[in-house]
Coordinates of N, CA, C and O in Angstrom, one line a residue:
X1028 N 104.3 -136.5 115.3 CA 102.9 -136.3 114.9 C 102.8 -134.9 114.1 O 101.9 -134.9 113.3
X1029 N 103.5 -133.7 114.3 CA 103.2 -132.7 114.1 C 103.8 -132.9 112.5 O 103.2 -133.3 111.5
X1030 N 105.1 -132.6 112.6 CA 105.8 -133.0 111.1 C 104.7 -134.1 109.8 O 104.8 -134.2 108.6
X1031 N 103.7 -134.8 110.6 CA 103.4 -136.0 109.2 C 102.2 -135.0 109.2 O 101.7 -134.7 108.1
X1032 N 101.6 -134.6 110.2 CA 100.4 -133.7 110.4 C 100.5 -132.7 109.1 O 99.8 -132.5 108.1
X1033 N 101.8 -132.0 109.6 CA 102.1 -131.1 108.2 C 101.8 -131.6 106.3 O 101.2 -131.3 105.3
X1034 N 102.7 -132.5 107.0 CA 102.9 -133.2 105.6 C 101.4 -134.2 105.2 O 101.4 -134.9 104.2
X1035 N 100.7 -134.3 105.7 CA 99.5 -134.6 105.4 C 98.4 -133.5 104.6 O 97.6 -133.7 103.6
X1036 N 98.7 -132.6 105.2 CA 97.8 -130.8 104.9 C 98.4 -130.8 103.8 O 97.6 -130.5 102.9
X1037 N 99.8 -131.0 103.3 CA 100.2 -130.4 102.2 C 99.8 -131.1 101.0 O 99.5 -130.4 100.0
X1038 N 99.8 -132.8 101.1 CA 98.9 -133.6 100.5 C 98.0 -133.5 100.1 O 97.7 -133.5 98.9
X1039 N 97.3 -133.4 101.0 CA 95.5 -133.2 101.2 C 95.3 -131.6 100.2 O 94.7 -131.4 99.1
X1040 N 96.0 -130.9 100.9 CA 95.4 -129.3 99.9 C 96.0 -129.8 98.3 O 95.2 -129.4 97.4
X1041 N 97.2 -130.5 97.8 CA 97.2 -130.9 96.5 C 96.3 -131.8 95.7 O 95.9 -131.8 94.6
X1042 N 96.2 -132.8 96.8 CA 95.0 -133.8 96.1 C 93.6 -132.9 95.7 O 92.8 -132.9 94.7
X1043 N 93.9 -132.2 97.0 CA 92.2 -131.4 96.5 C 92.1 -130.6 95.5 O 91.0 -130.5 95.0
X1044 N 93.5 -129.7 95.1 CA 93.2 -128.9 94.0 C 92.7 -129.6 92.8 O 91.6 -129.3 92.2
X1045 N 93.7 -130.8 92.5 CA 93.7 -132.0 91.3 C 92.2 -132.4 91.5 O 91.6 -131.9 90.5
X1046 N 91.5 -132.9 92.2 CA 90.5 -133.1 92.4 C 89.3 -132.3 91.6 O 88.5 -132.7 90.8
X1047 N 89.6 -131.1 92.3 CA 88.9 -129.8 91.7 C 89.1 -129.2 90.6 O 88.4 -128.5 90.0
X1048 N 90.4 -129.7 90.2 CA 90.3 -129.3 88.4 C 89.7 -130.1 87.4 O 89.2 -129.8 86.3
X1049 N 89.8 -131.5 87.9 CA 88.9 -132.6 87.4 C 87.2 -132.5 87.6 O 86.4 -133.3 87.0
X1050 N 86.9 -131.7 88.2 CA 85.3 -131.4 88.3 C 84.9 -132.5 89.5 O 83.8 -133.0 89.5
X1051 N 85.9 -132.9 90.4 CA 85.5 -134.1 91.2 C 85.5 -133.3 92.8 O 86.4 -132.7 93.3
X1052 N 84.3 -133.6 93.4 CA 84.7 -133.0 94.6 C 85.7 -133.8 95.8 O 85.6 -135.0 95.9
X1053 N 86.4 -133.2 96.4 CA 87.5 -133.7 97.1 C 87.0 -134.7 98.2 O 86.0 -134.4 98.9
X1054 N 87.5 -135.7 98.3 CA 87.4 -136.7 99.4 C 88.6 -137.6 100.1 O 89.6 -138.0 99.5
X1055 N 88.4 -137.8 101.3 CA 89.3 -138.4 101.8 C 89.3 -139.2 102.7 O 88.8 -138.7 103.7
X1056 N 89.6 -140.2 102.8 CA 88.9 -141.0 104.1 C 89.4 -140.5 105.4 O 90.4 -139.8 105.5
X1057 N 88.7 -140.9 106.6 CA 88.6 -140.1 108.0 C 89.0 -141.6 108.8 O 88.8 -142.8 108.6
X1058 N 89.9 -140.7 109.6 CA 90.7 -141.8 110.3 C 90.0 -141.6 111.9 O 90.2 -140.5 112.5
X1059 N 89.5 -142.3 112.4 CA 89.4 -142.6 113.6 C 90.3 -143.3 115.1 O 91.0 -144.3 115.0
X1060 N 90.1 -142.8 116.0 CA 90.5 -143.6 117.1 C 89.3 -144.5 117.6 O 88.2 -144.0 117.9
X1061 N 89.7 -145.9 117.5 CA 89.1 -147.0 117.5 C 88.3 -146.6 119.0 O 88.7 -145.8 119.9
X1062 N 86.9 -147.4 119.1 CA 86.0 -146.5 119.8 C 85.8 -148.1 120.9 O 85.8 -148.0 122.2
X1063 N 85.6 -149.2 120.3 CA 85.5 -150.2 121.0 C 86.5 -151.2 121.3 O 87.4 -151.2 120.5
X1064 N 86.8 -152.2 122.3 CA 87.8 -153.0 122.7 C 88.6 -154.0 121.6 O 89.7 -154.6 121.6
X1065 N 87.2 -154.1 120.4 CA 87.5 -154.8 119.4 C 88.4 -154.6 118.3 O 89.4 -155.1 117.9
X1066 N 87.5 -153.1 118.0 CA 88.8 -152.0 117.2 C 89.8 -151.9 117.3 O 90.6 -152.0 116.4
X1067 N 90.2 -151.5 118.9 CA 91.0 -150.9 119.4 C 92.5 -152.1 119.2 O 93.6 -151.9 118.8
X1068 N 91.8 -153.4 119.7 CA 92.8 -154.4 119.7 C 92.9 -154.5 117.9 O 94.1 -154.6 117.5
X1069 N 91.9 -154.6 117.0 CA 92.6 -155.0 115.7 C 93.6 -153.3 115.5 O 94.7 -153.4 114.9
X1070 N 93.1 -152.2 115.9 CA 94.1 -151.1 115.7 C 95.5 -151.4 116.1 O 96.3 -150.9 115.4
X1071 N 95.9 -151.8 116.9 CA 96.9 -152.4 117.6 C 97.6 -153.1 117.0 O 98.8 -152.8 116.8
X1072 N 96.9 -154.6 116.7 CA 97.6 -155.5 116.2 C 97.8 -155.0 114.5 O 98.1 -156.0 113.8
X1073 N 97.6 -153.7 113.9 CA 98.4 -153.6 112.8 C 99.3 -152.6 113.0 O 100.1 -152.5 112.1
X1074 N 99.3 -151.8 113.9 CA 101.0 -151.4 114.3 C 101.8 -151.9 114.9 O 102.8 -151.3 114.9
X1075 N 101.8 -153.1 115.7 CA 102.4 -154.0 116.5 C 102.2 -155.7 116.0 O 101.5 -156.1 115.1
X1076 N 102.6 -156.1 116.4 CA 103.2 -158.1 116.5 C 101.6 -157.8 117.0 O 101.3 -157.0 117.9
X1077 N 100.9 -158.7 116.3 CA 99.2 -159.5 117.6 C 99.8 -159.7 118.9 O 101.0 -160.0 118.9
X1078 N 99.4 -159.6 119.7 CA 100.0 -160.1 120.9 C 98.7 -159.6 122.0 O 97.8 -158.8 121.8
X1079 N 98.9 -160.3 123.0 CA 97.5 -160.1 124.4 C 98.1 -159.0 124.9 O 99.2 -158.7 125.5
X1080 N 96.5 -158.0 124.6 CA 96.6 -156.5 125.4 C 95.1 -156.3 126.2 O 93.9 -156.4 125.9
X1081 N 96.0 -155.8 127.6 CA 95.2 -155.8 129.2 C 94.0 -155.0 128.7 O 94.1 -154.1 127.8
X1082 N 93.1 -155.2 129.2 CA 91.8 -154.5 129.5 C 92.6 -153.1 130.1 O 92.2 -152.1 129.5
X1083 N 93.6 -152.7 131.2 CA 94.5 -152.1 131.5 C 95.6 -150.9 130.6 O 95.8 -149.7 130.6
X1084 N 95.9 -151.9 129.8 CA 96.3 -151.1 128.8 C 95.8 -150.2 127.6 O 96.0 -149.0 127.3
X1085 N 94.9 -151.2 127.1 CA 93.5 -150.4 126.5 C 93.0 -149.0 127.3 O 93.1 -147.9 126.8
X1086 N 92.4 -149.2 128.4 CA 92.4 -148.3 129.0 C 93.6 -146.6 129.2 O 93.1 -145.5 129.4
X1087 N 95.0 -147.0 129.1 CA 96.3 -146.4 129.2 C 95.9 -145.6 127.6 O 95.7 -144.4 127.3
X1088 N 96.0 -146.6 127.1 CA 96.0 -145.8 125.1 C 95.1 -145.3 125.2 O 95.4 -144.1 125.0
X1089 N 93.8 -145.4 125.3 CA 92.9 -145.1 124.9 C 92.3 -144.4 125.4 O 91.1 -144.6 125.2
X1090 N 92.5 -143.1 126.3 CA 91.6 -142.5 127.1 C 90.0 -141.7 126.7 O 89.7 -141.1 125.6
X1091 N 89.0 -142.0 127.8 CA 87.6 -142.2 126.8 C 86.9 -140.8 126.0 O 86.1 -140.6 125.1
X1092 N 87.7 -140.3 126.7 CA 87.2 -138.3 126.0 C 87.7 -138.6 124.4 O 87.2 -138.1 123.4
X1093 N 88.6 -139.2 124.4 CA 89.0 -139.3 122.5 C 88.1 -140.4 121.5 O 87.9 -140.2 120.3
X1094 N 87.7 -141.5 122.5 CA 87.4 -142.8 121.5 C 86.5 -142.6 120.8 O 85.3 -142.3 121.2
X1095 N 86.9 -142.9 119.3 CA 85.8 -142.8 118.3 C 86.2 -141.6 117.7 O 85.8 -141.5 116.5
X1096 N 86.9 -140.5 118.0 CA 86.7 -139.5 117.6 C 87.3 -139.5 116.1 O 87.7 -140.6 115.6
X1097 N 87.4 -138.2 115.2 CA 88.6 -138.3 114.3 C 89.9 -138.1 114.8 O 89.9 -137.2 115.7
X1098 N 91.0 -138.7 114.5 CA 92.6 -138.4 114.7 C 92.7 -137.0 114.5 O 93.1 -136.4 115.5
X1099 N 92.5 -136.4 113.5 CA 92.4 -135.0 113.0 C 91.7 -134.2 114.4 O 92.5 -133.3 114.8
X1100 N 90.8 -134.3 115.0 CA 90.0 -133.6 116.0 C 91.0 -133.3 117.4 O 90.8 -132.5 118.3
X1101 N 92.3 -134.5 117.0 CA 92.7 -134.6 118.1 C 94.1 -133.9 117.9 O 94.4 -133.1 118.8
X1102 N 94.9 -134.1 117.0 CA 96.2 -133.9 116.6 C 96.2 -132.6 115.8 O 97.2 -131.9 115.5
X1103 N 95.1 -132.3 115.4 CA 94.9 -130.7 114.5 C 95.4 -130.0 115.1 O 95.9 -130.5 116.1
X1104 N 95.6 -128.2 114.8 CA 96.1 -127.2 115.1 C 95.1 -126.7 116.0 O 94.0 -126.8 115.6
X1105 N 95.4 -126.2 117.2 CA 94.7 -126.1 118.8 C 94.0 -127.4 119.3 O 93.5 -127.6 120.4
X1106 N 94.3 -128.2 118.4 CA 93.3 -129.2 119.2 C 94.1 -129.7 120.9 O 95.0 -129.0 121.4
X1107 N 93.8 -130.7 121.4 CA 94.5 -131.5 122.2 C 95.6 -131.9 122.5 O 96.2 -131.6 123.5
X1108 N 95.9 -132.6 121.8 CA 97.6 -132.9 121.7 C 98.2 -131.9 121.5 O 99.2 -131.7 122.2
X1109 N 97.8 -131.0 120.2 CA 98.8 -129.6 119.9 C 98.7 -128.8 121.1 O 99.8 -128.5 121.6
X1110 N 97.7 -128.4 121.8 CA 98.0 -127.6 122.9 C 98.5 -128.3 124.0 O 98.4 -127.6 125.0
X1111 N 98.9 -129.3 124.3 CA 100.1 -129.9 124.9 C 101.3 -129.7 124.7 O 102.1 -129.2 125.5
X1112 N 101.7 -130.2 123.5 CA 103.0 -130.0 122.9 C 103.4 -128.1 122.9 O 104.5 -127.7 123.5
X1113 N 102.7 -127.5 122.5 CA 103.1 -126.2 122.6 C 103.1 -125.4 124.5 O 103.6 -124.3 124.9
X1114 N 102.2 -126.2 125.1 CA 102.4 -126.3 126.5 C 104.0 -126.3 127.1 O 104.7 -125.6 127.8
X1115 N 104.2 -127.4 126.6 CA 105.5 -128.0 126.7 C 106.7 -127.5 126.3 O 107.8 -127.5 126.9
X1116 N 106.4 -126.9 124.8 CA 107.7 -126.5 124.3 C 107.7 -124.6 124.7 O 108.6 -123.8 124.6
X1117 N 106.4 -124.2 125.0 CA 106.7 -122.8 125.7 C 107.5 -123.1 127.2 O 108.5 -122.4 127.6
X1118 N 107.1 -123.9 127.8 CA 107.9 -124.3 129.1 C 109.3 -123.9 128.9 O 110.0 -123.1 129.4
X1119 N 109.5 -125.0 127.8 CA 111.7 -125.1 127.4 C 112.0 -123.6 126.9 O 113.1 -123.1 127.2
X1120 N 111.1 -122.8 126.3 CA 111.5 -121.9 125.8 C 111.5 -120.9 126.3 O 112.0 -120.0 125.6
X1121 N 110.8 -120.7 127.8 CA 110.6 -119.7 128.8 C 109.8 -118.6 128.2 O 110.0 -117.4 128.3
X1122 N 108.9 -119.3 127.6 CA 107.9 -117.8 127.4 C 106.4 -117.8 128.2 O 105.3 -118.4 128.2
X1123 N 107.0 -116.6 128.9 CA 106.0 -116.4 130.1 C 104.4 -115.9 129.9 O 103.5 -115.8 130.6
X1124 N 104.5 -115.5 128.2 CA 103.8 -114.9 128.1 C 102.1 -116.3 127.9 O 100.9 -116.3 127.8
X1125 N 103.0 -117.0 127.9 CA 102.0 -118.4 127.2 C 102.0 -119.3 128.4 O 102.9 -119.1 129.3
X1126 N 100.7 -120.4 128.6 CA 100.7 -120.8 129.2 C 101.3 -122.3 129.1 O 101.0 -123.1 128.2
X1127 N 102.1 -122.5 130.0 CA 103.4 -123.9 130.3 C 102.9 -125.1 131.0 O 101.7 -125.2 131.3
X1128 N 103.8 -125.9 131.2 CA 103.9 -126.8 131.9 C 104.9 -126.7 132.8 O 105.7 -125.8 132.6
X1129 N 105.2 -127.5 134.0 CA 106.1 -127.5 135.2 C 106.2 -129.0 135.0 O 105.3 -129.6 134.6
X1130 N 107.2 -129.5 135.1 CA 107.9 -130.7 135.4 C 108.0 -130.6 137.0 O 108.8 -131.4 137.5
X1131 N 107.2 -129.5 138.0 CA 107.8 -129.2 138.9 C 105.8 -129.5 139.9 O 105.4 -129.4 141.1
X1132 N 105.1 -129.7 138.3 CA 104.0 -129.6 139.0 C 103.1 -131.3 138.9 O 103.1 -131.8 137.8
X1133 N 102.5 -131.9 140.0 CA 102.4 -133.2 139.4 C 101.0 -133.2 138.5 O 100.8 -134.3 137.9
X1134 N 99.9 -132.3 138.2 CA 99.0 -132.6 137.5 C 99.6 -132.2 136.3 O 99.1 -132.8 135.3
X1135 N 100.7 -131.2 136.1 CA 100.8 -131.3 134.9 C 101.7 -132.3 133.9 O 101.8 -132.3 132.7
X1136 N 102.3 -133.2 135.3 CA 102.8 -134.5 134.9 C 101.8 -135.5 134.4 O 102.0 -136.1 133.3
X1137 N 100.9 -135.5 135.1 CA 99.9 -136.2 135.3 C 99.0 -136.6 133.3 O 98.7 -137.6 132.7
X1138 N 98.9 -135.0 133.1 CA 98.1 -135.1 131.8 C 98.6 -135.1 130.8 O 98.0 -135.0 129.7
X1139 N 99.8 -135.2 131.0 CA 101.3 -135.6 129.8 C 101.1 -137.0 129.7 O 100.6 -137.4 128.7
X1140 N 101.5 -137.7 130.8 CA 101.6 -139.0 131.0 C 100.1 -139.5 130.5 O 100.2 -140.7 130.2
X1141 N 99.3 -139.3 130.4 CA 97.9 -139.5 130.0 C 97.9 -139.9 128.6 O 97.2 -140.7 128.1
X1142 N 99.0 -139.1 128.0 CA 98.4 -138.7 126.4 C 99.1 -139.6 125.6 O 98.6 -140.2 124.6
X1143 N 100.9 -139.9 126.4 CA 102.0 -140.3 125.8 C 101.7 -141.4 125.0 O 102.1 -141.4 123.8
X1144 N 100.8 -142.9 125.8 CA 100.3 -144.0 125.3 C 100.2 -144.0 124.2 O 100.9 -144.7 123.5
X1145 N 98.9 -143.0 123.6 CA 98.0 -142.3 122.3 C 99.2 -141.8 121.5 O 99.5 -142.3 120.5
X1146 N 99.8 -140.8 122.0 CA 100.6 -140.4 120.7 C 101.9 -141.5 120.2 O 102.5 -141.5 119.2
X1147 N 102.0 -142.2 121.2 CA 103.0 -143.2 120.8 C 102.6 -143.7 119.5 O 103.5 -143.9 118.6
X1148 N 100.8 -144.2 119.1 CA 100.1 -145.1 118.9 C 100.2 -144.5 117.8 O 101.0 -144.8 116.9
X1149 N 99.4 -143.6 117.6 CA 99.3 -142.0 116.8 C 100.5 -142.1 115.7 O 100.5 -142.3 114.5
X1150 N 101.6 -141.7 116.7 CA 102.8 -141.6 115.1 C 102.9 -142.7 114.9 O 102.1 -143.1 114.0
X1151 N 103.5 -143.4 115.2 CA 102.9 -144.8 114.4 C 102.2 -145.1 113.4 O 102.8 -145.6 112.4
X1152 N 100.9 -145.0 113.5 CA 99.7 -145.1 112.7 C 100.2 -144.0 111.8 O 100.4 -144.5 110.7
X1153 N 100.4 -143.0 111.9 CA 100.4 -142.1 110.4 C 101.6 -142.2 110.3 O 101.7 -142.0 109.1
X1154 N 102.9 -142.5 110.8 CA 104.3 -143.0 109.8 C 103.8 -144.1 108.6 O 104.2 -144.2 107.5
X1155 N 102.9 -144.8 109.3 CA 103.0 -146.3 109.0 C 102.0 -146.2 107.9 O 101.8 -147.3 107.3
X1156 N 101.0 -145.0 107.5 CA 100.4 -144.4 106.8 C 100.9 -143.9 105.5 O 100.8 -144.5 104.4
X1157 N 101.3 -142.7 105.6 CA 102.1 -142.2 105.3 C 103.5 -142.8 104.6 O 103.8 -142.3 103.5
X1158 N 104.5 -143.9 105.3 CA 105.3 -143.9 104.5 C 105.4 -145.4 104.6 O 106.3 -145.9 105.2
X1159 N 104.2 -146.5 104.0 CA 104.7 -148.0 104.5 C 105.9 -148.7 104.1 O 106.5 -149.5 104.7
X1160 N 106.3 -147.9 102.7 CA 107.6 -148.5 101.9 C 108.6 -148.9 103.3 O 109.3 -149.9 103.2
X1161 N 108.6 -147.9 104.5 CA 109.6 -147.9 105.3 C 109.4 -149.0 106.4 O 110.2 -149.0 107.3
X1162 N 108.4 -150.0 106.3 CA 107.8 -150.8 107.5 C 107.6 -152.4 106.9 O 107.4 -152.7 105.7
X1163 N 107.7 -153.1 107.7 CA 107.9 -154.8 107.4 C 105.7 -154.8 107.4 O 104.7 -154.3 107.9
X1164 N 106.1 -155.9 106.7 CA 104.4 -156.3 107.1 C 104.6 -156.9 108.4 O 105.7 -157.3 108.7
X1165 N 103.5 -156.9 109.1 CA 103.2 -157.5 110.3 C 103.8 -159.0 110.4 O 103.6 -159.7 111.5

C-alpha cells in the first residue's frame, strides 16, 4: 500500500502540473471504501472470482469507523493504516523513542488483525488500479 501510495502522489502531482499548464484545474476521481453491503460485495467481486461473501466477513473487511470514507483518508501519510505500519516497523527496529507495537501484547494484536482484511483488499484495489496490464479480467 505504501509503495503504490507513493507512486500515486508522484502521478497525481504530474498530472496536476500538466493540468495546470493547460489552464485546466486538476481533478481526480476519489476512491472510496464501499459504505453499504451492496457496494461492498460489487467491490469485492471485482478484485476477486463473484463468489458468496458472509454477512461475517463483510463485517472482517470492512470495519465500520472506515465505510464510506476516502481510501486516501485512510492509507495517507499519519492517517490509520500508516500509523500502524510505522507502529510496527518502529517495533522491528527498536526505536524506543516512538510508539510500538508488542507481539507480546494482545490488544495490540488485536488492532493489527482488525485492519489486515482491509489492507489485503486495499493493495489489491490499487495494484489492480494502478497496474491492470498485470491482472486477468475477472
Amino acid at each position: 500500500i505504501e509503495g503504490i501510495r507513493n507512486l500515486i502522489g508522484i502521478r497525481t502531482t504530474q498530472e496536476n502540473k500538466e493540468a495546470l499548464n493547460k489552464g485546466i484545474p486538476p481533478s481526480r476521481e476519489k476512491d472510496f471504501v464501499p459504505s453499504n453491503r451492496n457496494e461492498q460485495l460489487a467491490w469485492l467481486s471485482s478484485l476477486y472470482k463473484p463468489q458468496r461473501w458472509s454477512d461475517q466477513l463483510l463485517e472482517q473487511i470492512f470495519p465500520p469507523t472506515v465505510a464510506g470514507k476516502k481510501i486516501n483518508e485512510i492509507i495517507g501519510k499519519s492517517k490509520i493504516l500508516d500509523n500502524i505500519r510505522n507502529k510496527i516497523a518502529h517495533a522491528i527496529l527498536r526505536d524506543e523513542s516512538a510508539e510500538t507495537f508488542s507481539i507480546d501484547k494482545g490488544i495490540h494484536i488485536d488492532e493489527v488483525s482488525t485492519w489486515l482484511p482491509l489492507c489485503r483488499c486495499l493493495a489489491l484495489y490499487l495494484l489492480k488500479k494502478e497496474h491492470p496490464h498485470y491482472f486477468f479480467p475477472n
